[in-house]
PDB file of C-alpha atoms in Angstrom:
ATOM      1  CA  MET C   4     -38.283  26.474  27.822  1.00 40.00           C
ATOM      2  CA  PRO C   5     -38.090  24.308  30.971  1.00 43.00           C
ATOM      3  CA  ASP C   6     -34.980  24.268  33.108  1.00 46.00           C
ATOM      4  CA  ALA C   7     -32.960  21.213  32.082  1.00 44.00           C
ATOM      5  CA  THR C   8     -32.178  20.540  35.725  1.00 42.00           C
ATOM      6  CA  THR C   9     -35.835  19.785  36.474  1.00 42.00           C
ATOM      7  CA  GLU C  10     -35.807  16.949  33.934  1.00 41.00           C
ATOM      8  CA  ARG C  11     -32.450  15.494  34.889  1.00 46.00           C
ATOM      9  CA  PRO C  12     -32.679  12.045  36.496  1.00 44.00           C
ATOM     10  CA  TYR C  13     -30.532  11.014  39.418  1.00 49.00           C
ATOM     11  CA  HIS C  14     -27.560   8.859  38.393  1.00 51.00           C
ATOM     12  CA  HIS C  15     -25.431   8.858  41.544  1.00 51.00           C
ATOM     13  CA  GLY C  16     -25.145   5.747  43.662  1.00 62.00           C
ATOM     14  CA  ASN C  17     -26.441   7.313  46.847  1.00 86.00           C
ATOM     15  CA  LEU C  18     -28.647  10.381  46.682  1.00 90.00           C
ATOM     16  CA  ARG C  19     -28.947  10.775  50.444  1.00 90.00           C
ATOM     17  CA  THR C  20     -25.182  10.780  50.996  1.00 91.00           C
ATOM     18  CA  ALA C  21     -24.603  13.176  48.104  1.00 92.00           C
ATOM     19  CA  LEU C  22     -27.186  15.587  49.521  1.00 92.00           C
ATOM     20  CA  LEU C  23     -25.674  15.466  52.999  1.00 93.00           C
ATOM     21  CA  ASP C  24     -22.189  16.073  51.602  1.00 93.00           C
ATOM     22  CA  ALA C  25     -23.415  19.029  49.560  1.00 93.00           C
ATOM     23  CA  ALA C  26     -25.383  20.351  52.535  1.00 93.00           C
ATOM     24  CA  GLU C  27     -22.317  20.263  54.762  1.00 94.00           C
ATOM     25  CA  ARG C  28     -20.279  22.147  52.164  1.00 94.00           C
ATOM     26  CA  SER C  29     -23.011  24.777  51.940  1.00 93.00           C
ATOM     27  CA  LEU C  30     -23.221  24.968  55.724  1.00 93.00           C
ATOM     28  CA  ARG C  31     -19.469  25.510  56.001  1.00 92.00           C
ATOM     29  CA  GLU C  32     -19.356  28.172  53.296  1.00 92.00           C
ATOM     30  CA  HIS C  33     -22.632  30.044  53.808  1.00 90.00           C
ATOM     31  CA  GLY C  34     -24.190  29.006  57.125  1.00 87.00           C
ATOM     32  CA  ALA C  35     -27.455  27.234  57.885  1.00 88.00           C
ATOM     33  CA  ASP C  36     -29.713  30.170  56.963  1.00 88.00           C
ATOM     34  CA  ARG C  37     -28.803  29.994  53.276  1.00 88.00           C
ATOM     35  CA  LEU C  38     -29.099  26.234  52.891  1.00 88.00           C
ATOM     36  CA  ALA C  39     -31.863  25.331  50.410  1.00 88.00           C
ATOM     37  CA  LEU C  40     -32.938  21.994  48.925  1.00 90.00           C
ATOM     38  CA  ARG C  41     -33.314  23.447  45.429  1.00 90.00           C
ATOM     39  CA  ASP C  42     -29.761  24.788  45.466  1.00 91.00           C
ATOM     40  CA  LEU C  43     -28.400  21.435  46.604  1.00 90.00           C
ATOM     41  CA  ALA C  44     -30.351  19.633  43.886  1.00 89.00           C
ATOM     42  CA  ARG C  45     -28.883  21.985  41.298  1.00 91.00           C
ATOM     43  CA  GLU C  46     -25.364  21.484  42.654  1.00 90.00           C
ATOM     44  CA  ILE C  47     -25.419  17.698  42.435  1.00 90.00           C
ATOM     45  CA  GLY C  48     -27.344  17.657  39.162  1.00 88.00           C
ATOM     46  CA  VAL C  49     -30.742  16.213  40.028  1.00 88.00           C
ATOM     47  CA  SER C  50     -34.312  17.421  39.664  1.00 86.00           C
ATOM     48  CA  HIS C  51     -35.636  19.865  42.230  1.00 86.00           C
ATOM     49  CA  ALA C  52     -38.043  17.186  43.463  1.00 87.00           C
ATOM     50  CA  ALA C  53     -35.390  14.489  43.922  1.00 87.00           C
ATOM     51  CA  PRO C  54     -34.179  15.526  47.418  1.00 83.00           C
ATOM     52  CA  ARG C  55     -37.689  15.090  48.804  1.00 86.00           C
ATOM     53  CA  ARG C  56     -37.340  11.333  48.365  1.00 87.00           C
ATOM     54  CA  HIS C  57     -35.161  11.459  51.478  1.00 88.00           C
ATOM     55  CA  PHE C  58     -35.855  14.862  53.066  1.00 88.00           C
ATOM     56  CA  PRO C  59     -39.438  16.153  52.920  1.00 89.00           C
ATOM     57  CA  ASP C  60     -38.321  19.651  53.858  1.00 90.00           C
ATOM     58  CA  ARG C  61     -35.293  21.747  54.735  1.00 89.00           C
ATOM     59  CA  GLN C  62     -35.605  21.047  58.465  1.00 89.00           C
ATOM     60  CA  ALA C  63     -35.454  17.303  57.857  1.00 90.00           C
ATOM     61  CA  LEU C  64     -32.184  17.788  55.992  1.00 91.00           C
ATOM     62  CA  LEU C  65     -30.734  19.944  58.781  1.00 92.00           C
ATOM     63  CA  ASP C  66     -31.773  17.350  61.355  1.00 91.00           C
ATOM     64  CA  ALA C  67     -30.122  14.568  59.361  1.00 92.00           C
ATOM     65  CA  LEU C  68     -26.974  16.662  59.042  1.00 94.00           C
ATOM     66  CA  ALA C  69     -26.865  17.230  62.811  1.00 93.00           C
ATOM     67  CA  GLU C  70     -27.489  13.555  63.518  1.00 93.00           C
ATOM     68  CA  ALA C  71     -24.706  12.552  61.127  1.00 94.00           C
ATOM     69  CA  GLY C  72     -22.406  15.062  62.822  1.00 95.00           C
ATOM     70  CA  PHE C  73     -22.904  13.455  66.223  1.00 95.00           C
ATOM     71  CA  ALA C  74     -22.314  10.008  64.726  1.00 94.00           C
ATOM     72  CA  ARG C  75     -19.067  11.243  63.186  1.00 95.00           C
ATOM     73  CA  LEU C  76     -17.960  12.840  66.441  1.00 96.00           C
ATOM     74  CA  ASP C  77     -18.652   9.605  68.298  1.00 95.00           C
ATOM     75  CA  ALA C  78     -16.657   7.658  65.688  1.00 96.00           C
ATOM     76  CA  VAL C  79     -13.567   9.889  65.855  1.00 97.00           C
ATOM     77  CA  LEU C  80     -13.622   9.810  69.654  1.00 96.00           C
ATOM     78  CA  ARG C  81     -13.833   6.023  69.674  1.00 96.00           C
ATOM     79  CA  SER C  82     -11.005   5.811  67.160  1.00 97.00           C
ATOM     80  CA  ALA C  83      -8.819   8.092  69.287  1.00 97.00           C
ATOM     81  CA  LEU C  84      -9.501   6.065  72.419  1.00 96.00           C
ATOM     82  CA  ALA C  85      -8.840   2.795  70.614  1.00 94.00           C
ATOM     83  CA  GLY C  86      -5.386   4.072  69.689  1.00 93.00           C
ATOM     84  CA  ALA C  87      -4.568   5.457  73.143  1.00 92.00           C
ATOM     85  CA  ASP C  88      -2.764   3.723  75.994  1.00 90.00           C
ATOM     86  CA  ASP C  89      -4.741   2.216  78.851  1.00 88.00           C
ATOM     87  CA  ASP C  90      -3.423   4.965  81.125  1.00 92.00           C
ATOM     88  CA  PHE C  91      -6.299   7.238  82.135  1.00 94.00           C
ATOM     89  CA  ALA C  92      -4.412  10.474  81.541  1.00 94.00           C
ATOM     90  CA  ALA C  93      -3.444   9.356  78.033  1.00 95.00           C
ATOM     91  CA  ARG C  94      -7.041   8.481  77.210  1.00 96.00           C
ATOM     92  CA  VAL C  95      -8.347  11.808  78.460  1.00 96.00           C
ATOM     93  CA  ARG C  96      -5.726  13.666  76.408  1.00 96.00           C
ATOM     94  CA  ALA C  97      -6.561  11.663  73.285  1.00 96.00           C
ATOM     95  CA  ALA C  98     -10.287  12.352  73.595  1.00 96.00           C
ATOM     96  CA  ALA C  99      -9.759  16.018  74.462  1.00 97.00           C
ATOM     97  CA  VAL C 100      -7.483  16.733  71.503  1.00 97.00           C
ATOM     98  CA  VAL C 101      -9.774  14.977  69.038  1.00 97.00           C
ATOM     99  CA  TYR C 102     -12.875  16.756  70.329  1.00 97.00           C
ATOM    100  CA  ALA C 103     -11.257  20.189  70.235  1.00 97.00           C
ATOM    101  CA  ARG C 104     -10.002  19.654  66.693  1.00 97.00           C
ATOM    102  CA  PHE C 105     -13.388  18.366  65.534  1.00 97.00           C
ATOM    103  CA  ALA C 106     -15.067  21.385  67.114  1.00 97.00           C
ATOM    104  CA  THR C 107     -12.762  23.882  65.410  1.00 97.00           C
ATOM    105  CA  GLU C 108     -12.535  22.137  62.042  1.00 96.00           C
ATOM    106  CA  ASN C 109     -16.331  21.750  61.848  1.00 96.00           C
ATOM    107  CA  ALA C 110     -17.478  24.918  63.599  1.00 95.00           C
ATOM    108  CA  ALA C 111     -20.658  25.489  61.584  1.00 94.00           C
ATOM    109  CA  LEU C 112     -21.653  21.837  61.795  1.00 95.00           C
ATOM    110  CA  LEU C 113     -21.062  21.750  65.548  1.00 94.00           C
ATOM    111  CA  GLU C 114     -23.231  24.827  66.060  1.00 92.00           C
ATOM    112  CA  LEU C 115     -26.000  23.156  64.077  1.00 92.00           C
ATOM    113  CA  MET C 116     -25.581  19.951  66.077  1.00 92.00           C
ATOM    114  CA  TYR C 117     -26.016  21.631  69.435  1.00 88.00           C
ATOM    115  CA  THR C 118     -28.821  23.979  68.427  1.00 86.00           C
ATOM    116  CA  SER C 119     -30.818  21.289  66.589  1.00 77.00           C
ATOM    117  CA  LYS C 120     -31.094  18.994  69.590  1.00 70.00           C
ATOM    118  CA  HIS C 121     -33.098  21.618  71.492  1.00 68.00           C
ATOM    119  CA  ARG C 122     -35.815  21.764  68.839  1.00 72.00           C
ATOM    120  CA  ALA C 123     -39.108  20.172  69.837  1.00 72.00           C
ATOM    121  CA  GLY C 124     -39.445  16.666  68.429  1.00 73.00           C
ATOM    122  CA  ALA C 125     -35.741  16.195  67.707  1.00 78.00           C
ATOM    123  CA  THR C 126     -35.634  12.838  69.485  1.00 86.00           C
ATOM    124  CA  ARG C 127     -33.215  11.197  67.039  1.00 88.00           C
ATOM    125  CA  ILE C 128     -30.744  14.067  67.398  1.00 89.00           C
ATOM    126  CA  VAL C 129     -30.993  13.947  71.186  1.00 89.00           C
ATOM    127  CA  ALA C 130     -30.239  10.216  71.101  1.00 90.00           C
ATOM    128  CA  ALA C 131     -27.289  10.782  68.771  1.00 91.00           C
ATOM    129  CA  ALA C 132     -25.976  13.571  71.017  1.00 90.00           C
ATOM    130  CA  GLU C 133     -25.951  11.263  74.016  1.00 91.00           C
ATOM    131  CA  ALA C 134     -23.427   8.853  72.469  1.00 92.00           C
ATOM    132  CA  PRO C 135     -20.296  11.073  72.768  1.00 91.00           C
ATOM    133  CA  MET C 136     -21.256  12.137  76.299  1.00 91.00           C
ATOM    134  CA  ARG C 137     -21.869   8.528  77.284  1.00 93.00           C
ATOM    135  CA  LEU C 138     -18.443   7.620  75.911  1.00 93.00           C
ATOM    136  CA  LEU C 139     -16.804  10.379  77.956  1.00 93.00           C
ATOM    137  CA  ALA C 140     -18.613   9.155  81.078  1.00 94.00           C
ATOM    138  CA  GLU C 141     -17.229   5.670  80.409  1.00 94.00           C
ATOM    139  CA  VAL C 142     -13.695   7.074  80.300  1.00 95.00           C
ATOM    140  CA  ILE C 143     -14.314   8.897  83.593  1.00 95.00           C
ATOM    141  CA  THR C 144     -15.583   5.647  85.133  1.00 96.00           C
ATOM    142  CA  GLU C 145     -12.401   3.893  83.985  1.00 94.00           C
ATOM    143  CA  GLY C 146     -10.315   6.574  85.673  1.00 94.00           C
ATOM    144  CA  GLN C 147     -12.228   6.167  88.907  1.00 94.00           C
ATOM    145  CA  ALA C 148     -11.731   2.401  88.785  1.00 94.00           C
ATOM    146  CA  GLN C 149      -7.981   2.959  88.331  1.00 92.00           C
ATOM    147  CA  GLY C 150      -7.896   5.292  91.320  1.00 92.00           C
ATOM    148  CA  ALA C 151      -6.801   8.186  89.109  1.00 91.00           C
ATOM    149  CA  LEU C 152      -9.971  10.185  89.649  1.00 92.00           C
ATOM    150  CA  GLU C 153     -12.032  11.123  92.671  1.00 91.00           C
ATOM    151  CA  PRO C 154     -15.368   9.338  93.241  1.00 92.00           C
ATOM    152  CA  GLY C 155     -18.481  11.054  91.991  1.00 92.00           C
ATOM    153  CA  ASP C 156     -21.056  11.108  89.229  1.00 94.00           C
ATOM    154  CA  PRO C 157     -19.120  10.295  86.005  1.00 94.00           C
ATOM    155  CA  GLU C 158     -21.573  12.253  83.873  1.00 92.00           C
ATOM    156  CA  ARG C 159     -21.233  15.350  86.045  1.00 93.00           C
ATOM    157  CA  ILE C 160     -17.427  15.165  86.005  1.00 92.00           C
ATOM    158  CA  GLY C 161     -17.448  14.586  82.243  1.00 92.00           C
ATOM    159  CA  ILE C 162     -19.616  17.656  81.695  1.00 92.00           C
ATOM    160  CA  ILE C 163     -17.040  19.805  83.497  1.00 92.00           C
ATOM    161  CA  LEU C 164     -14.291  18.586  81.167  1.00 93.00           C
ATOM    162  CA  PHE C 165     -16.533  18.900  78.118  1.00 93.00           C
ATOM    163  CA  ALA C 166     -17.540  22.458  79.021  1.00 94.00           C
ATOM    164  CA  THR C 167     -13.891  23.461  79.321  1.00 96.00           C
ATOM    165  CA  LEU C 168     -13.009  22.012  75.921  1.00 96.00           C
ATOM    166  CA  GLN C 169     -16.086  23.533  74.305  1.00 95.00           C
ATOM    167  CA  GLY C 170     -15.163  26.906  75.753  1.00 96.00           C
ATOM    168  CA  ILE C 171     -11.662  26.738  74.279  1.00 97.00           C
ATOM    169  CA  ALA C 172     -13.045  25.694  70.891  1.00 97.00           C
ATOM    170  CA  SER C 173     -15.576  28.541  70.978  1.00 96.00           C
ATOM    171  CA  LEU C 174     -12.803  31.060  71.607  1.00 97.00           C
ATOM    172  CA  VAL C 175     -10.873  29.733  68.614  1.00 97.00           C
ATOM    173  CA  ASN C 176     -13.970  29.668  66.406  1.00 95.00           C
ATOM    174  CA  GLY C 177     -14.792  33.228  67.438  1.00 95.00           C
ATOM    175  CA  ASN C 178     -11.267  34.406  66.575  1.00 95.00           C
ATOM    176  CA  PHE C 179     -10.579  35.390  70.175  1.00 97.00           C
ATOM    177  CA  VAL C 180      -7.706  32.897  70.272  1.00 96.00           C
ATOM    178  CA  PRO C 181      -5.493  31.998  67.279  1.00 97.00           C
ATOM    179  CA  PRO C 182      -5.878  28.401  66.024  1.00 96.00           C
ATOM    180  CA  ASP C 183      -2.203  27.616  66.581  1.00 96.00           C
ATOM    181  CA  ARG C 184      -2.773  27.891  70.338  1.00 97.00           C
ATOM    182  CA  LEU C 185      -5.499  25.248  70.383  1.00 97.00           C
ATOM    183  CA  ASP C 186      -3.412  22.180  71.211  1.00 96.00           C
ATOM    184  CA  GLY C 187      -1.457  23.973  73.928  1.00 97.00           C
ATOM    185  CA  LEU C 188      -4.600  25.258  75.608  1.00 98.00           C
ATOM    186  CA  VAL C 189      -6.195  21.823  75.467  1.00 98.00           C
ATOM    187  CA  GLU C 190      -3.097  20.276  77.033  1.00 97.00           C
ATOM    188  CA  THR C 191      -3.175  22.852  79.842  1.00 97.00           C
ATOM    189  CA  ALA C 192      -6.889  22.248  80.393  1.00 97.00           C
ATOM    190  CA  VAL C 193      -6.352  18.490  80.615  1.00 96.00           C
ATOM    191  CA  GLU C 194      -3.466  18.923  83.063  1.00 96.00           C
ATOM    192  CA  GLN C 195      -5.595  21.179  85.260  1.00 95.00           C
ATOM    193  CA  PHE C 196      -8.507  18.741  85.088  1.00 94.00           C
ATOM    194  CA  LEU C 197      -6.359  15.748  86.015  1.00 93.00           C
ATOM    195  CA  ARG C 198      -4.707  17.634  88.854  1.00 92.00           C
ATOM    196  CA  GLY C 199      -7.964  18.960  90.255  1.00 88.00           C
ATOM    197  CA  ALA C 200      -9.886  15.697  89.973  1.00 83.00           C
ATOM    198  CA  ARG C 201      -7.154  13.509  91.458  1.00 84.00           C
ATOM    199  CA  PRO C 202      -8.134  11.833  94.756  1.00 80.00           C
ATOM    200  CA  ALA C 203      -6.679  13.460  97.847  1.00 74.00           C
ATOM    201  CA  SER C 204      -3.695  11.546  99.160  1.00 67.00           C
TER     202      SER C 204
END
């Protein structure tokens, strides 16, 4: 007797979104290695062939998940900056806190995001990954224009700040640092960054 799932049509409004949502849940709970298209199809109640309308294979789904992750990161950073004061220090703090929280609340997704962009042919992911870094460079440029930051390559300076935040998030994700210390460590990192990058008087 055939599996009823194989004959079940798709009745949701958006198959692609449903698959990505299910894939992210699976990623969070089980990791990327155990993610399978057939399991996702079973979970959302469609035929085993249905996911291939949008994702020809498992790698295509992982790539789409990583690309969506970068888009979401860019969106939350932009939202944080839109709600921050024009003061450079306030904008850096807003972006830093949001990034660190995103990185710790979406640890498995973030790992996928940063490993996927190094795969050969992952041009769309690379382009998506550039958006948050470009946004950070824009904030650095604003600080330099305000005289709050020393002259220099905005991208290079932004990478230093990003690396510090990523390091803190990695320590939390690896259980080396308890999560309740995250915000305090980020605040200290931002203070040190602002102090060290301030133009000499």
